[in-house]
Structures are given as C-alpha cells and as structure tokens.
Amino acid sequence: MSKADYSIETADNGRARLILKGQWTITELHGFAVRLRAQLNKAQHIEVDSSQLEALDTAGALLLRTIAGDRIEGDLFKGQDKFAHIYALTETTSNEGVAMDKSSEPARTLWHNPLAGLMVRIGKAMETFWEHFIAQSVFIGHVTTLFLLSIVNPRRIRWPAVVNIMQRAGLEAIPIVTLTNFFVGAVLAFLMVLSLRQYGGAVFAIDFVSIGVLREFAPVIAAVLIAGRSASSFAAEIGAMKMNQEIDAMRVMGIDPYEALVLPRVFALCVMTPLITFLGAIAGMMGGAVVIWAVLQLSPGYFLQRLYDYVPFENFFVGIIRTPVFAATIAIVGCRMGMTVKEDVISLGRKVTTAVVQSIFLVFMIDAMFAILFNGFTF
C-alpha cells in the first residue's frame, strides 16, 4: 500500500476536483491539513474522486469533512460502502459535538447568575456530603460488626498489633497531653482569680478550675491532641499500604484489612484515651494549684481538701464517659481516610489533612452533644 496522497484539478468557475490516493489514516496525514486547506481555499464547489483511495479511518474522514465540508458535490465514496460508513460516523460525531455545545450554553449562562451559581455549589456540596455520610456509615457498620464479633471471640483480636498501637498512639502521647493540660489549667486559674478577686471570692477559683478541667478541658484537649497525632498517623500508614497495593495483597491472602488494620487501632485508642484523659486532668489541676498557690498563697493541701469537699465526683464521670466515643471517632475517621487514598502522593496528603480536620471537628461536635446531654448534672 502507498502512503496518503492527493491531487487537485481546478477550473476557472470556482470548481475543483480532489483526487484521494493511498491511505488516509491518522499515521499518514501529518501536515496535510494546512496544505490542503490552502489549496482548496478558493474553491466553492468540490468534486471528490475516491477511486484510488486504499484506506480510510475516522481521522482521514474528519479531515476531509472539516476542510471540504458543505462544498462537496456529487456522490462521495460511490461504490465504497465501508468508506461511506466511516465518513458518516464523523458526521454523527460532529452533530453530537454541536448538540453538546448547545446544551452546555444554558449551563454557562447559569453560572453567570450569582444566585444560581451559589445554589449549584450548595447542591454539589450537599451531594458530596451525603455520599461521604453513606460511606462513613458503611465503614462504621463494618467496624462495629467486627468489634462485636471480637467481643464474642477475643481470639479474633490481633493483640500484638493492639499493644503496639497502644504504645505509639497512647503512651507516647502522655507527655504532650499532660504538659498541655498543665498550662491550660494554669491559664484558667489565672483568669478565674483575676475575675473573682474583685468580688471577694477568689477562693472559688479552685472550684471553677477543677470543674472545668474535669468536665471539659481534659477530655477535649486530650482528644484534639490524639486526633492530631493518631488520625494523621493512621491515615498515612494505611494510605501508604493502599498505594503499595499491600491491602489488595491482604485480600488476596484471605485477610480482612478491617480486622487486621482498623479494628486494632480502634480498640487501642478506646483503651488508652480514658487513661490519657485522666492523667491530663491531674496535670490540669496541678497547673491550677500551682497558680493559686503562687497568687493566693493557698497551699496544694488546701486545694485538694476543697476539691474533695466541694467538687462532686460526677464531674469526673461526665468528662471521662465521652472519651471512648472520641477515641472511636478519631480512629475510624483516620482509618477510613487511609482506605480511600488513591495511587498518588497528592491524594495521600489530602486524605491525611482531611482526617485531622474531620476528626477534630467531630470531637468538638460530639463534645457539644455530651454537654447538652449532661446539662442536668449539678455540681
């Protein structure tokens, strides 16, 4: 077969005869478009002779339609049904492109309207939120089922992985959590002393600091710091395994990734977060006691005695009861974001960021719900 070629016979009355030769395929048409358009520019009527055409694909047919188009006269590809069918396909594609352009005009016009554009964005955001809500619910259902099965049969729990995560996500978080709570308790004591001293009730700063740390500050600060450390870590670890196709390999070997990766992390955080919160509460009250001792000259012994006499144990219960919920939320969000990582590093970075932001947001939302729920508990 010969390469693509053509010849043109012109007449003085604006007519031209285009003779197609060889193979008009995508690999042979390089540089044809500009040259052919220039040579047929002045022709108003074009007759096409395809008797010497050996091969034609959609690229060649589309080139012929684009350059000659409506100027073609007579029967094109007479007796060559295969070529005529290919040429007809380009006509369908061209019409569909025009239809798509016309159908997209209202959408472009819609975006010029600020109110309509705002409503479109809100609708897309709600659709995305609903899709994430469904996916999150399915993930929670899967993890809850495995958790209940593990309670019935503790041998399903991978204890080495649980202990390792308890150390990394729990014990190693104690220094930063206790130190942060210490400073928060100190700042809270400064504010309470400054506010209550002018009313002659500076001693009540002990009550306010203790209640605030036990009920709110200790569990929330511990949860936020654990979310920053563990949610990002879980998302990065599982996401890296997803990128390296290790999770697919686990499924091939008959290992459930949820049981091997997600459940140990949820279980470890649920066990360690109450302990971390308890230590954080002690540190917060120590910070308050140091400030009150330095400012009001009230000894730590007096602080402890007033804590015992005037701060009910229910405040500690209200604070500690929410920590397993915080822990489960942080672990589930971090693991789910890791499971949704795609095959690129950009996706991994975005999912790690999303895991931290979502877990911290959910911590504050759940804390507000618990605050409303235990609103009737008196001090």
mmCIF file of N, CA, C and O in Angstrom, residues 142-159 162 256 258-260 262-264 266-267:
data_model
loop_
_atom_site.group_PDB
_atom_site.id
_atom_site.type_symbol
_atom_site.label_atom_id
_atom_site.label_comp_id
_atom_site.label_asym_id
_atom_site.label_seq_id
_atom_site.Cartn_x
_atom_site.Cartn_y
_atom_site.Cartn_z
ATOM 1 N N HIS A 142 -19.313 -1.747 59.379
ATOM 2 C CA HIS A 142 -18.358 -2.849 59.233
ATOM 3 C C HIS A 142 -17.488 -2.991 60.480
ATOM 4 O O HIS A 142 -17.302 -4.093 61.012
ATOM 5 N N VAL A 143 -16.967 -1.868 60.966
ATOM 6 C CA VAL A 143 -16.098 -1.905 62.145
ATOM 7 C C VAL A 143 -16.877 -2.337 63.377
ATOM 8 O O VAL A 143 -16.376 -3.119 64.208
ATOM 9 N N THR A 144 -18.122 -1.861 63.532
ATOM 10 C CA THR A 144 -18.938 -2.247 64.685
ATOM 11 C C THR A 144 -19.218 -3.739 64.680
ATOM 12 O O THR A 144 -19.171 -4.403 65.724
ATOM 13 N N THR A 145 -19.508 -4.283 63.499
ATOM 14 C CA THR A 145 -19.746 -5.729 63.404
ATOM 15 C C THR A 145 -18.521 -6.520 63.831
ATOM 16 O O THR A 145 -18.610 -7.488 64.606
ATOM 17 N N LEU A 146 -17.350 -6.106 63.338
ATOM 18 C CA LEU A 146 -16.119 -6.796 63.728
ATOM 19 C C LEU A 146 -15.840 -6.642 65.221
ATOM 20 O O LEU A 146 -15.348 -7.577 65.874
ATOM 21 N N PHE A 147 -16.152 -5.460 65.774
ATOM 22 C CA PHE A 147 -15.932 -5.225 67.201
ATOM 23 C C PHE A 147 -16.797 -6.157 68.046
ATOM 24 O O PHE A 147 -16.317 -6.766 69.020
ATOM 25 N N LEU A 148 -18.056 -6.305 67.667
ATOM 26 C CA LEU A 148 -18.950 -7.198 68.417
ATOM 27 C C LEU A 148 -18.516 -8.656 68.270
ATOM 28 O O LEU A 148 -18.555 -9.427 69.243
ATOM 29 N N LEU A 149 -18.096 -9.045 67.065
ATOM 30 C CA LEU A 149 -17.607 -10.418 66.879
ATOM 31 C C LEU A 149 -16.341 -10.667 67.691
ATOM 32 O O LEU A 149 -16.125 -11.774 68.199
ATOM 33 N N SER A 150 -15.508 -9.646 67.828
ATOM 34 C CA SER A 150 -14.283 -9.802 68.607
ATOM 35 C C SER A 150 -14.572 -9.921 70.094
ATOM 36 O O SER A 150 -13.852 -10.606 70.826
ATOM 37 N N ILE A 151 -15.625 -9.247 70.562
ATOM 38 C CA ILE A 151 -16.011 -9.401 71.968
ATOM 39 C C ILE A 151 -16.489 -10.824 72.236
ATOM 40 O O ILE A 151 -16.159 -11.429 73.263
ATOM 41 N N VAL A 152 -17.243 -11.374 71.298
ATOM 42 C CA VAL A 152 -17.715 -12.754 71.455
ATOM 43 C C VAL A 152 -16.554 -13.738 71.364
ATOM 44 O O VAL A 152 -16.482 -14.712 72.119
ATOM 45 N N ASN A 153 -15.625 -13.465 70.442
ATOM 46 C CA ASN A 153 -14.479 -14.346 70.239
ATOM 47 C C ASN A 153 -13.202 -13.515 70.308
ATOM 48 O O ASN A 153 -12.713 -13.009 69.289
ATOM 49 N N PRO A 154 -12.635 -13.329 71.503
ATOM 50 C CA PRO A 154 -11.445 -12.469 71.653
ATOM 51 C C PRO A 154 -10.236 -12.938 70.866
ATOM 52 O O PRO A 154 -9.308 -12.151 70.643
ATOM 53 N N ARG A 155 -10.219 -14.178 70.418
ATOM 54 C CA ARG A 155 -9.082 -14.658 69.644
ATOM 55 C C ARG A 155 -8.986 -13.991 68.279
ATOM 56 O O ARG A 155 -7.938 -14.057 67.615
ATOM 57 N N ARG A 156 -10.062 -13.358 67.837
ATOM 58 C CA ARG A 156 -10.030 -12.631 66.565
ATOM 59 C C ARG A 156 -9.187 -11.356 66.666
ATOM 60 O O ARG A 156 -8.730 -10.829 65.656
ATOM 61 N N ILE A 157 -9.009 -10.850 67.885
ATOM 62 C CA ILE A 157 -8.257 -9.612 68.075
ATOM 63 C C ILE A 157 -6.761 -9.891 67.911
ATOM 64 O O ILE A 157 -6.221 -10.835 68.486
ATOM 65 N N ARG A 158 -6.105 -9.045 67.169
ATOM 66 C CA ARG A 158 -4.655 -9.188 66.948
ATOM 67 C C ARG A 158 -3.936 -8.421 68.063
ATOM 68 O O ARG A 158 -3.638 -7.221 67.926
ATOM 69 N N TRP A 159 -3.688 -9.123 69.160
ATOM 70 C CA TRP A 159 -3.167 -8.481 70.358
ATOM 71 C C TRP A 159 -1.799 -7.846 70.167
ATOM 72 O O TRP A 159 -1.538 -6.768 70.725
ATOM 73 N N VAL A 162 -2.486 -4.531 68.703
ATOM 74 C CA VAL A 162 -3.163 -3.664 69.666
ATOM 75 C C VAL A 162 -2.161 -3.079 70.657
ATOM 76 O O VAL A 162 -2.169 -1.867 70.944
ATOM 77 N N ASP A 256 -8.826 -9.998 56.168
ATOM 78 C CA ASP A 256 -9.704 -8.838 56.135
ATOM 79 C C ASP A 256 -8.922 -7.609 56.598
ATOM 80 O O ASP A 256 -8.480 -7.550 57.748
ATOM 81 N N TYR A 258 -9.923 -4.731 57.401
ATOM 82 C CA TYR A 258 -10.600 -4.072 58.517
ATOM 83 C C TYR A 258 -10.237 -4.749 59.839
ATOM 84 O O TYR A 258 -10.007 -4.086 60.852
ATOM 85 N N GLU A 259 -10.187 -6.070 59.817
ATOM 86 C CA GLU A 259 -9.864 -6.804 61.041
ATOM 87 C C GLU A 259 -8.388 -6.691 61.396
ATOM 88 O O GLU A 259 -8.028 -6.669 62.578
ATOM 89 N N ALA A 260 -7.521 -6.577 60.372
ATOM 90 C CA ALA A 260 -6.087 -6.536 60.628
ATOM 91 C C ALA A 260 -5.563 -5.128 60.879
ATOM 92 O O ALA A 260 -4.593 -4.957 61.620
ATOM 93 N N VAL A 262 -7.847 -1.857 60.927
ATOM 94 C CA VAL A 262 -8.749 -0.869 61.518
ATOM 95 C C VAL A 262 -9.107 -1.229 62.952
ATOM 96 O O VAL A 262 -8.988 -0.395 63.864
ATOM 97 N N LEU A 263 -9.535 -2.460 63.174
ATOM 98 C CA LEU A 263 -10.009 -2.859 64.494
ATOM 99 C C LEU A 263 -8.954 -2.706 65.590
ATOM 100 O O LEU A 263 -9.273 -2.194 66.673
ATOM 101 N N PRO A 264 -7.691 -3.111 65.385
ATOM 102 C CA PRO A 264 -6.691 -2.888 66.455
ATOM 103 C C PRO A 264 -6.507 -1.420 66.803
ATOM 104 O O PRO A 264 -6.303 -1.076 67.975
ATOM 105 N N VAL A 266 -8.803 1.027 66.528
ATOM 106 C CA VAL A 266 -9.987 1.469 67.274
ATOM 107 C C VAL A 266 -9.937 0.963 68.707
ATOM 108 O O VAL A 266 -10.167 1.722 69.671
ATOM 109 N N PHE A 267 -9.615 -0.296 68.863
ATOM 110 C CA PHE A 267 -9.590 -0.895 70.198
ATOM 111 C C PHE A 267 -8.499 -0.249 71.059
ATOM 112 O O PHE A 267 -8.719 0.068 72.237
#
